[in-house]
């Protein structure tokens, strides 16, 4: 272990070298070690790598940005506190998300946010207050030419943000509902509809979502996903049920009326989810059925 600590310290020290070549070689080596050796991740973080990696996200070189972002992602698995305690980290992630010429860097930055958000509840209001991050993540899922992995990583980060209830209204205000509904309708690539409906179900859990869903045609899309004629996966159907349930819980009387009207049309599938879904899916389907009866 002492050898690994010494190696980590030497490589991190090289990140401050006056030689660009030395810095880049050390960065590439840190990326490799942090991916292949879990034991080295906290040692790299403890050696002070995170501030250097954060600063490197502002590099004009896409390749260097990608190495820095990938290393931060690897470190986020075991050293989330080191990341969140680094001043300017979120600004650096935001910059790389919106300005990097490397999709790999974009994906790693979004995945780093997701890694932090899922494990650290206290990070959710902090990250959710960064409107530039929210806006950029929504821009990624709205880009018809974005790679599937970039969209999925952005959706996972948005899911983590939406787990904190007070973030949901901010997402609605930035146009999350029409962006998600449009994505669900247009993009059938594997896993994207599953992740998009999961985010939509979370965002539906605030009163601001009712009008946004109405304007975006969200109820109809949810109903289509629960139609017996569609080939939606069990996970998609459970997410659609959860979205309808959250709309009924958080919406006004008109919103609940619209949910009931839609649910009655697809009650066979809701009942099926209640009988054959996951434990959480079953519970939500049963509650939605009770609301609609």
Short mmCIF file of C-alpha atoms in Angstrom, two decimals:
data_model
loop_
_atom_site.label_atom_id
_atom_site.label_comp_id
_atom_site.label_asym_id
_atom_site.label_seq_id
_atom_site.Cartn_x
_atom_site.Cartn_y
_atom_site.Cartn_z
CA UNK A 1 0.00 0.00 0.00
CA UNK A 2 2.87 2.35 0.78
CA UNK A 3 4.21 1.88 -2.75
CA UNK A 4 0.81 2.83 -4.16
CA UNK A 5 0.68 5.89 -1.91
CA UNK A 6 4.13 6.95 -3.11
CA UNK A 7 3.19 6.43 -6.76
CA UNK A 8 -0.01 8.46 -6.33
CA UNK A 9 1.87 11.28 -4.63
CA UNK A 10 4.53 11.40 -7.33
CA UNK A 11 2.00 11.48 -10.14
CA UNK A 12 -0.11 14.18 -8.47
CA UNK A 13 3.02 16.27 -7.91
CA UNK A 14 3.71 16.09 -11.64
CA UNK A 15 0.32 17.71 -12.34
CA UNK A 16 1.85 21.02 -11.26
CA UNK A 17 4.94 20.63 -13.48
CA UNK A 18 5.93 23.49 -15.80
CA UNK A 19 6.22 20.87 -18.54
CA UNK A 20 2.95 20.30 -20.38
CA UNK A 21 4.15 16.90 -21.53
CA UNK A 22 4.92 15.83 -17.96
CA UNK A 23 1.48 16.99 -16.80
CA UNK A 24 -0.31 15.17 -19.61
CA UNK A 25 1.60 11.93 -19.08
CA UNK A 26 0.87 12.02 -15.35
CA UNK A 27 -2.81 12.71 -16.03
CA UNK A 28 -3.07 9.76 -18.43
CA UNK A 29 -1.37 7.51 -15.86
CA UNK A 30 -3.72 8.65 -13.09
CA UNK A 31 -6.72 7.90 -15.29
CA UNK A 32 -5.42 4.38 -15.92
CA UNK A 33 -4.55 3.64 -12.30
CA UNK A 34 -7.82 5.05 -10.94
CA UNK A 35 -9.76 2.85 -13.34
CA UNK A 36 -7.84 -0.36 -12.78
CA UNK A 37 -6.96 -0.16 -9.07
CA UNK A 38 -9.77 0.75 -6.65
CA UNK A 39 -7.32 0.88 -3.73
CA UNK A 40 -5.44 3.74 -5.37
CA UNK A 41 -8.49 6.01 -5.72
CA UNK A 42 -8.54 7.37 -2.15
CA UNK A 43 -4.75 7.63 -2.22
CA UNK A 44 -4.90 9.79 -5.34
CA UNK A 45 -7.58 11.98 -3.80
CA UNK A 46 -5.67 12.28 -0.51
CA UNK A 47 -2.57 13.33 -2.45
CA UNK A 48 -4.47 16.43 -3.59
CA UNK A 49 -5.37 15.47 -7.15
CA UNK A 50 -8.93 16.80 -7.23
CA UNK A 51 -8.14 20.57 -7.40
CA UNK A 52 -5.71 19.95 -10.26
CA UNK A 53 -8.19 17.74 -12.10
CA UNK A 54 -10.92 20.31 -11.59
CA UNK A 55 -8.77 23.08 -13.02
CA UNK A 56 -7.82 20.87 -15.96
CA UNK A 57 -11.46 20.67 -17.04
CA UNK A 58 -10.99 24.25 -18.31
CA UNK A 59 -8.28 23.07 -20.74
CA UNK A 60 -8.76 23.88 -24.42
CA UNK A 61 -7.66 20.33 -25.30
CA UNK A 62 -10.56 17.84 -25.56
CA UNK A 63 -8.20 14.91 -24.92
CA UNK A 64 -6.86 16.47 -21.72
CA UNK A 65 -10.38 17.34 -20.57
CA UNK A 66 -11.43 13.76 -21.20
CA UNK A 67 -8.57 12.33 -19.11
CA UNK A 68 -9.32 14.71 -16.24
CA UNK A 69 -13.07 14.03 -16.35
CA UNK A 70 -12.60 10.26 -16.49
CA UNK A 71 -10.22 10.39 -13.52
CA UNK A 72 -12.71 12.46 -11.50
CA UNK A 73 -15.41 9.92 -12.32
CA UNK A 74 -13.21 7.10 -11.06
CA UNK A 75 -12.38 9.02 -7.87
CA UNK A 76 -16.07 9.82 -7.27
CA UNK A 77 -16.69 6.14 -6.56
CA UNK A 78 -14.74 6.26 -3.29
CA UNK A 79 -13.85 9.91 -2.63
CA UNK A 80 -17.04 11.91 -3.09
CA UNK A 81 -16.30 14.12 -0.09
CA UNK A 82 -12.99 15.18 -1.64
CA UNK A 83 -14.81 16.20 -4.81
CA UNK A 84 -17.63 18.12 -3.15
CA UNK A 85 -15.23 19.92 -0.79
CA UNK A 86 -13.11 21.19 -3.70
CA UNK A 87 -13.89 24.81 -4.41
CA UNK A 88 -15.01 25.40 -7.99
CA UNK A 89 -15.52 21.72 -8.87
CA UNK A 90 -19.16 22.15 -9.88
CA UNK A 91 -18.30 25.18 -12.01
CA UNK A 92 -15.56 23.13 -13.70
CA UNK A 93 -17.95 20.24 -14.38
CA UNK A 94 -20.50 22.69 -15.76
CA UNK A 95 -17.88 24.24 -18.05
CA UNK A 96 -16.80 20.87 -19.45
CA UNK A 97 -20.40 19.73 -19.91
CA UNK A 98 -21.20 22.72 -22.10
CA UNK A 99 -17.86 23.51 -23.73
CA UNK A 100 -15.91 20.31 -24.26
CA UNK A 101 -15.20 19.04 -27.74
CA UNK A 102 -15.03 15.51 -26.32
CA UNK A 103 -18.21 13.52 -25.82
CA UNK A 104 -16.17 11.30 -23.50
CA UNK A 105 -15.54 14.28 -21.23
CA UNK A 106 -19.22 15.25 -21.33
CA UNK A 107 -20.25 11.70 -20.42
CA UNK A 108 -17.75 11.43 -17.58
CA UNK A 109 -18.80 14.80 -16.13
CA UNK A 110 -22.49 13.84 -16.17
CA UNK A 111 -21.67 10.42 -14.71
CA UNK A 112 -19.58 12.07 -11.97
CA UNK A 113 -22.58 14.19 -10.99
CA UNK A 114 -24.77 11.09 -10.90
CA UNK A 115 -22.21 9.23 -8.77
CA UNK A 116 -22.19 12.04 -6.22
CA UNK A 117 -25.95 12.62 -6.25
CA UNK A 118 -26.97 9.01 -5.73
CA UNK A 119 -24.64 8.41 -2.78
CA UNK A 120 -24.73 11.80 -1.06
CA UNK A 121 -28.16 13.26 -0.25
CA UNK A 122 -26.59 16.49 1.03
CA UNK A 123 -25.19 17.19 -2.45
CA UNK A 124 -28.63 17.28 -4.10
CA UNK A 125 -29.74 20.79 -3.06
CA UNK A 126 -26.23 22.12 -3.77
CA UNK A 127 -26.04 20.70 -7.29
CA UNK A 128 -29.70 21.50 -7.90
CA UNK A 129 -29.02 25.17 -7.17
CA UNK A 130 -26.58 25.31 -10.10
CA UNK A 131 -28.97 26.33 -12.85
CA UNK A 132 -26.22 26.24 -15.45
CA UNK A 133 -25.72 22.53 -14.75
CA UNK A 134 -29.46 21.84 -14.97
CA UNK A 135 -29.75 23.84 -18.18
CA UNK A 136 -26.80 22.05 -19.81
CA UNK A 137 -28.06 18.59 -18.87
CA UNK A 138 -31.45 19.43 -20.38
CA UNK A 139 -29.72 20.75 -23.49
CA UNK A 140 -27.93 17.42 -23.89
CA UNK A 141 -31.14 15.38 -23.79
CA UNK A 142 -32.72 17.83 -26.23
CA UNK A 143 -29.91 17.43 -28.78
CA UNK A 144 -31.13 15.07 -31.50
CA UNK A 145 -27.54 14.40 -32.56
CA UNK A 146 -26.16 13.59 -29.11
CA UNK A 147 -24.78 10.05 -28.66
CA UNK A 148 -27.01 7.68 -26.73
CA UNK A 149 -24.48 7.40 -23.91
CA UNK A 150 -24.33 11.18 -23.45
CA UNK A 151 -28.12 11.32 -23.20
CA UNK A 152 -28.27 8.42 -20.76
CA UNK A 153 -25.57 9.91 -18.53
CA UNK A 154 -27.37 13.26 -18.56
CA UNK A 155 -30.67 11.54 -17.69
CA UNK A 156 -29.08 9.72 -14.76
CA UNK A 157 -27.68 12.99 -13.43
CA UNK A 158 -31.11 14.63 -13.83
CA UNK A 159 -32.68 11.72 -11.94
CA UNK A 160 -30.31 12.27 -9.05
CA UNK A 161 -31.11 15.98 -9.03
CA UNK A 162 -34.86 15.29 -9.10
CA UNK A 163 -34.64 13.05 -6.05
CA UNK A 164 -34.57 16.27 -4.01
CA UNK A 165 -38.12 17.60 -4.11
CA UNK A 166 -37.26 21.30 -4.14
CA UNK A 167 -35.19 20.79 -7.31
CA UNK A 168 -38.21 19.60 -9.26
CA UNK A 169 -39.81 23.02 -9.65
CA UNK A 170 -36.50 24.39 -10.94
CA UNK A 171 -36.34 21.64 -13.54
CA UNK A 172 -39.93 22.33 -14.59
CA UNK A 173 -39.12 26.03 -14.91
CA UNK A 174 -36.18 25.25 -17.19
CA UNK A 175 -38.36 23.19 -19.55
CA UNK A 176 -37.63 19.67 -18.34
CA UNK A 177 -41.13 18.33 -18.97
CA UNK A 178 -41.40 19.10 -22.72
CA UNK A 179 -37.76 18.05 -23.18
CA UNK A 180 -38.42 14.67 -21.56
CA UNK A 181 -41.75 14.11 -23.30
CA UNK A 182 -40.17 14.91 -26.66
CA UNK A 183 -37.27 12.54 -25.94
CA UNK A 184 -39.63 9.71 -24.99
CA UNK A 185 -41.57 10.15 -28.22
CA UNK A 186 -38.62 10.45 -30.59
CA UNK A 187 -35.82 8.25 -29.23
CA UNK A 188 -36.25 4.50 -29.10
CA UNK A 189 -32.60 3.68 -28.47
CA UNK A 190 -32.12 1.03 -25.79
CA UNK A 191 -32.49 2.31 -22.26
CA UNK A 192 -33.29 5.92 -23.09
CA UNK A 193 -37.08 5.72 -22.69
CA UNK A 194 -36.61 3.79 -19.43
CA UNK A 195 -34.33 6.49 -18.02
CA UNK A 196 -36.41 9.39 -19.39
CA UNK A 197 -39.65 8.08 -17.88
CA UNK A 198 -37.86 7.58 -14.54
CA UNK A 199 -36.87 11.25 -14.50
CA UNK A 200 -40.33 12.35 -15.62
CA UNK A 201 -41.90 10.33 -12.81
CA UNK A 202 -39.72 12.11 -10.25
CA UNK A 203 -40.40 15.58 -11.66
CA UNK A 204 -44.14 14.85 -11.67
CA UNK A 205 -43.91 14.93 -7.90
CA UNK A 206 -44.35 18.70 -7.62
CA UNK A 207 -47.39 20.90 -8.17
CA UNK A 208 -45.64 22.90 -10.91
CA UNK A 209 -45.54 19.81 -13.13
CA UNK A 210 -49.31 19.66 -13.66
CA UNK A 211 -49.56 22.56 -16.09
CA UNK A 212 -46.26 21.68 -17.76
CA UNK A 213 -47.48 18.12 -18.39
CA UNK A 214 -50.74 19.44 -19.77
CA UNK A 215 -48.99 21.77 -22.22
CA UNK A 216 -46.49 19.13 -23.33
CA UNK A 217 -49.10 16.41 -23.88
CA UNK A 218 -47.44 14.34 -21.19
CA UNK A 219 -50.58 12.54 -20.02
CA UNK A 220 -51.27 11.22 -23.51
CA UNK A 221 -47.69 9.98 -23.83
CA UNK A 222 -47.94 8.21 -20.47
CA UNK A 223 -51.23 6.69 -21.56
CA UNK A 224 -49.66 5.47 -24.80
CA UNK A 225 -46.86 3.79 -22.84
CA UNK A 226 -49.50 1.96 -20.78
CA UNK A 227 -51.55 0.91 -23.81
CA UNK A 228 -51.71 -2.87 -24.28
CA UNK A 229 -50.86 -2.40 -27.95
CA UNK A 230 -47.42 -0.98 -27.19
CA UNK A 231 -44.33 -3.06 -26.45
CA UNK A 232 -43.16 -0.95 -23.52
CA UNK A 233 -40.96 -2.77 -21.02
CA UNK A 234 -42.07 -3.48 -17.47
CA UNK A 235 -39.76 -0.75 -16.18
CA UNK A 236 -41.23 1.82 -18.57
CA UNK A 237 -44.75 0.88 -17.51
CA UNK A 238 -43.85 1.11 -13.84
CA UNK A 239 -42.34 4.55 -14.43
CA UNK A 240 -45.48 5.66 -16.28
CA UNK A 241 -47.62 4.46 -13.36
CA UNK A 242 -45.36 6.32 -10.93
CA UNK A 243 -45.64 9.50 -13.00
CA UNK A 244 -49.45 9.32 -13.04
CA UNK A 245 -49.51 8.64 -9.31
CA UNK A 246 -47.26 11.61 -8.54
CA UNK A 247 -49.40 13.86 -10.74
CA UNK A 248 -52.48 12.74 -8.84
CA UNK A 249 -50.77 13.25 -5.48
CA UNK A 250 -49.32 16.68 -6.22
CA UNK A 251 -51.73 18.19 -8.72
CA UNK A 252 -54.92 20.10 -8.20
CA UNK A 253 -58.45 18.79 -8.62
CA UNK A 254 -58.38 19.28 -12.39
CA UNK A 255 -55.09 17.42 -12.63
CA UNK A 256 -56.42 14.51 -10.59
CA UNK A 257 -59.51 14.40 -12.78
CA UNK A 258 -57.34 14.18 -15.91
CA UNK A 259 -55.21 11.44 -14.35
CA UNK A 260 -58.31 9.43 -13.43
CA UNK A 261 -59.69 9.76 -16.95
CA UNK A 262 -56.43 8.54 -18.47
CA UNK A 263 -55.93 5.76 -15.93
CA UNK A 264 -59.41 4.33 -16.59
CA UNK A 265 -58.46 3.89 -20.26
CA UNK A 266 -55.36 1.83 -19.43
CA UNK A 267 -56.56 0.17 -16.22
CA UNK A 268 -55.85 -3.34 -17.55
CA UNK A 269 -52.14 -2.59 -17.79
CA UNK A 270 -52.09 -0.73 -14.45
CA UNK A 271 -53.69 -3.81 -12.88
CA UNK A 272 -51.09 -6.01 -14.54
CA UNK A 273 -48.30 -3.87 -13.05
CA UNK A 274 -50.02 -4.20 -9.67
CA UNK A 275 -49.98 -7.98 -10.00
CA UNK A 276 -46.67 -8.68 -11.73
CA UNK A 277 -44.43 -5.65 -11.25
CA UNK A 278 -41.60 -5.06 -8.81
CA UNK A 279 -42.54 -4.54 -5.15
CA UNK A 280 -42.41 -0.74 -5.57
CA UNK A 281 -44.22 -0.94 -8.90
CA UNK A 282 -46.97 -3.05 -7.39
CA UNK A 283 -47.51 -0.66 -4.49
CA UNK A 284 -47.74 2.37 -6.77
CA UNK A 285 -50.12 0.64 -9.17
CA UNK A 286 -52.39 -0.36 -6.28
CA UNK A 287 -52.41 3.18 -4.91
CA UNK A 288 -53.13 4.65 -8.36
CA UNK A 289 -56.00 2.18 -8.79
CA UNK A 290 -57.47 3.23 -5.44
CA UNK A 291 -57.26 6.91 -6.42
CA UNK A 292 -59.05 6.25 -9.68
CA UNK A 293 -61.85 4.09 -8.31
#
